[in-house]
Amino acid sequence: MSPSAVHDAVASVNDPEYPDVSIVDLGLLVSIDVDEANRSATVDLVPTFTGCPALAMIAGDVEAAVLTVEGIDSASVSWRRDVVWDTDRMSFAAKRRLATDYTVTLRRKDGTLRCPVCGSDAVTDQSMAGPSRCRSVAWCPSCRNPVEVMRA
Ligand SMILES: [Zn+2]
């Protein structure tokens, strides 16, 4: 058993909202602590959006994945409230995947939005009641597409 095997196991878990995007690519992983003597691993994650109903599912998936690593008999997952997730934690690949596969965009630091379909900067917020509690809906007047905005 090696710590990198545990990391690989965590990285194999995809976000339930985006079934082909790893939670590691989304920047959810804070730290992994492997105790080889006790054959246990502790995984610290940061939620993208506090209260996101997918959190329990993600924690369960991570636990199950870590338990498949040879030499690990117990796994625990905790959500860190002292770490703030922001879009800088996401990998470039994850951002691009969200844009192309899910038309999800991320709010820039200055609050503006860029359309993932046509690249327009004219995207306007529509409603805070999005398809899930983790996303809200915006509208691009240039290409007339609805755009989902990932909440941070
Ligand atoms: Zn557009």
GROMACS .gro file of C-alpha atoms and ligand atoms in nm:
model
  153
    1MET     CA    1   0.000   0.000   0.000
    2SER     CA    2   0.127   0.346  -0.082
    3PRO     CA    3  -0.016   0.690  -0.014
    4SER     CA    4  -0.033   0.750  -0.388
    5ALA     CA    5  -0.266   0.450  -0.424
    6VAL     CA    6  -0.501   0.620  -0.179
    7HIS     CA    7  -0.472   0.942  -0.379
    8ASP     CA    8  -0.556   0.754  -0.699
    9ALA     CA    9  -0.859   0.601  -0.527
   10VAL     CA   10  -0.983   0.945  -0.421
   11ALA     CA   11  -0.919   1.079  -0.772
   12SER     CA   12  -1.134   0.798  -0.917
   13VAL     CA   13  -1.441   0.947  -0.749
   14ASN     CA   14  -1.645   1.171  -0.976
   15ASP     CA   15  -1.873   1.450  -0.868
   16PRO     CA   16  -2.238   1.327  -0.877
   17GLU     CA   17  -2.332   1.653  -1.048
   18TYR     CA   18  -2.072   1.602  -1.322
   19PRO     CA   19  -2.034   1.225  -1.373
   20ASP     CA   20  -1.705   1.242  -1.563
   21VAL     CA   21  -1.524   1.505  -1.359
   22SER     CA   22  -1.304   1.388  -1.073
   23ILE     CA   23  -1.353   1.554  -0.736
   24VAL     CA   24  -0.975   1.602  -0.729
   25ASP     CA   25  -0.994   1.798  -1.056
   26LEU     CA   26  -1.273   2.002  -0.903
   27GLY     CA   27  -1.037   2.099  -0.622
   28LEU     CA   28  -1.226   1.924  -0.343
   29LEU     CA   29  -0.927   1.738  -0.201
   30VAL     CA   30  -0.750   1.914   0.084
   31SER     CA   31  -0.534   1.639   0.230
   32ILE     CA   32  -0.491   1.266   0.270
   33ASP     CA   33  -0.345   1.120   0.583
   34VAL     CA   34  -0.242   0.755   0.567
   35ASP     CA   35  -0.162   0.566   0.886
   36GLU     CA   36   0.011   0.253   0.760
   37ALA     CA   37   0.046   0.095   1.107
   38ASN     CA   38  -0.327   0.124   1.171
   39ARG     CA   39  -0.414   0.052   0.808
   40SER     CA   40  -0.634   0.359   0.801
   41ALA     CA   41  -0.672   0.667   0.587
   42THR     CA   42  -0.826   1.005   0.660
   43VAL     CA   43  -0.937   1.221   0.371
   44ASP     CA   44  -1.013   1.591   0.416
   45LEU     CA   45  -1.233   1.752   0.154
   46VAL     CA   46  -1.368   2.101   0.104
   47PRO     CA   47  -1.727   2.146  -0.020
   48THR     CA   48  -1.777   2.358  -0.331
   49PHE     CA   49  -2.095   2.497  -0.186
   50THR     CA   50  -2.189   2.463   0.179
   51GLY     CA   51  -2.507   2.263   0.209
   52CYS     CA   52  -2.477   2.098  -0.128
   53PRO     CA   53  -2.691   1.785  -0.095
   54ALA     CA   54  -2.433   1.582  -0.287
   55LEU     CA   55  -2.184   1.603   0.000
   56ALA     CA   56  -2.301   1.289   0.177
   57MET     CA   57  -2.291   1.097  -0.149
   58ILE     CA   58  -1.940   1.219  -0.228
   59ALA     CA   59  -1.815   1.128   0.121
   60GLY     CA   60  -1.962   0.779   0.086
   61ASP     CA   61  -1.805   0.731  -0.257
   62VAL     CA   62  -1.464   0.845  -0.132
   63GLU     CA   63  -1.482   0.613   0.167
   64ALA     CA   64  -1.577   0.319  -0.053
   65ALA     CA   65  -1.299   0.398  -0.303
   66VAL     CA   66  -1.031   0.429  -0.034
   67LEU     CA   67  -1.141   0.099   0.122
   68THR     CA   68  -1.061  -0.078  -0.206
   69VAL     CA   69  -0.691   0.010  -0.161
   70GLU     CA   70  -0.491  -0.287  -0.047
   71GLY     CA   71  -0.370  -0.239   0.309
   72ILE     CA   72  -0.647   0.000   0.409
   73ASP     CA   73  -0.907  -0.136   0.650
   74SER     CA   74  -1.070   0.184   0.761
   75ALA     CA   75  -1.134   0.517   0.596
   76SER     CA   76  -1.286   0.838   0.717
   77VAL     CA   77  -1.383   1.150   0.530
   78SER     CA   78  -1.429   1.489   0.684
   79TRP     CA   79  -1.548   1.817   0.536
   80ARG     CA   80  -1.326   2.108   0.625
   81ARG     CA   81  -1.512   2.424   0.710
   82ASP     CA   82  -1.193   2.625   0.760
   83VAL     CA   83  -1.087   2.590   0.396
   84VAL     CA   84  -1.266   2.802   0.138
   85TRP     CA   85  -1.324   2.647  -0.201
   86ASP     CA   86  -1.297   2.879  -0.495
   87THR     CA   87  -1.272   2.825  -0.867
   88ASP     CA   88  -0.892   2.863  -0.857
   89ARG     CA   89  -0.882   2.517  -0.699
   90MET     CA   90  -1.019   2.361  -1.017
   91SER     CA   91  -0.788   2.218  -1.279
   92PHE     CA   92  -0.790   2.367  -1.627
   93ALA     CA   93  -0.922   2.035  -1.762
   94ALA     CA   94  -1.214   2.039  -1.520
   95LYS     CA   95  -1.308   2.395  -1.611
   96ARG     CA   96  -1.301   2.310  -1.979
   97ARG     CA   97  -1.501   1.990  -1.927
   98LEU     CA   98  -1.771   2.178  -1.737
   99ALA     CA   99  -1.785   2.442  -2.009
  100THR     CA  100  -1.803   2.205  -2.305
  101ASP     CA  101  -2.005   1.915  -2.161
  102TYR     CA  102  -2.234   2.091  -1.919
  103THR     CA  103  -2.237   2.458  -2.032
  104VAL     CA  104  -2.137   2.546  -1.680
  105THR     CA  105  -1.941   2.862  -1.626
  106LEU     CA  106  -1.760   3.005  -1.329
  107ARG     CA  107  -1.802   3.352  -1.193
  108ARG     CA  108  -1.491   3.567  -1.230
  109LYS     CA  109  -1.347   3.747  -0.932
  110ASP     CA  110  -1.505   4.072  -1.054
  111GLY     CA  111  -1.846   3.903  -1.065
  112THR     CA  112  -1.877   3.884  -1.443
  113LEU     CA  113  -1.962   3.571  -1.638
  114ARG     CA  114  -1.830   3.441  -1.969
  115CYS     CA  115  -2.052   3.229  -2.193
  116PRO     CA  116  -1.902   2.877  -2.225
  117VAL     CA  117  -2.074   2.830  -2.561
  118CYS     CA  118  -1.987   3.145  -2.759
  119GLY     CA  119  -1.743   3.327  -2.531
  120SER     CA  120  -1.958   3.636  -2.490
  121ASP     CA  121  -1.914   3.846  -2.177
  122ALA     CA  122  -2.277   3.958  -2.187
  123VAL     CA  123  -2.411   3.669  -1.976
  124THR     CA  124  -2.670   3.785  -1.725
  125ASP     CA  125  -2.798   3.617  -1.411
  126GLN     CA  126  -3.150   3.479  -1.445
  127SER     CA  127  -3.247   3.307  -1.128
  128MET     CA  128  -3.086   3.186  -0.811
  129ALA     CA  129  -3.308   2.879  -0.825
  130GLY     CA  130  -3.097   2.661  -1.049
  131PRO     CA  131  -3.133   2.292  -1.136
  132SER     CA  132  -2.952   2.211  -0.814
  133ARG     CA  133  -2.846   2.394  -0.504
  134CYS     CA  134  -2.490   2.393  -0.636
  135ARG     CA  135  -2.568   2.586  -0.952
  136SER     CA  136  -2.772   2.884  -1.060
  137VAL     CA  137  -2.898   2.975  -1.405
  138ALA     CA  138  -2.785   3.257  -1.629
  139TRP     CA  139  -2.868   3.351  -1.987
  140CYS     CA  140  -2.645   3.441  -2.279
  141PRO     CA  141  -2.816   3.698  -2.506
  142SER     CA  142  -2.553   3.650  -2.779
  143CYS     CA  143  -2.607   3.280  -2.856
  144ARG     CA  144  -2.940   3.255  -2.669
  145ASN     CA  145  -2.830   2.963  -2.456
  146PRO     CA  146  -2.901   2.908  -2.091
  147VAL     CA  147  -2.580   2.891  -1.892
  148GLU     CA  148  -2.538   2.728  -1.556
  149VAL     CA  149  -2.323   2.908  -1.303
  150MET     CA  150  -2.132   2.703  -1.049
  151ARG     CA  151  -2.169   2.846  -0.705
  152ALA     CA  152  -1.869   2.902  -0.487
  153ZN      ZN  153  -2.320   3.259  -2.561
   0.00000   0.00000   0.00000
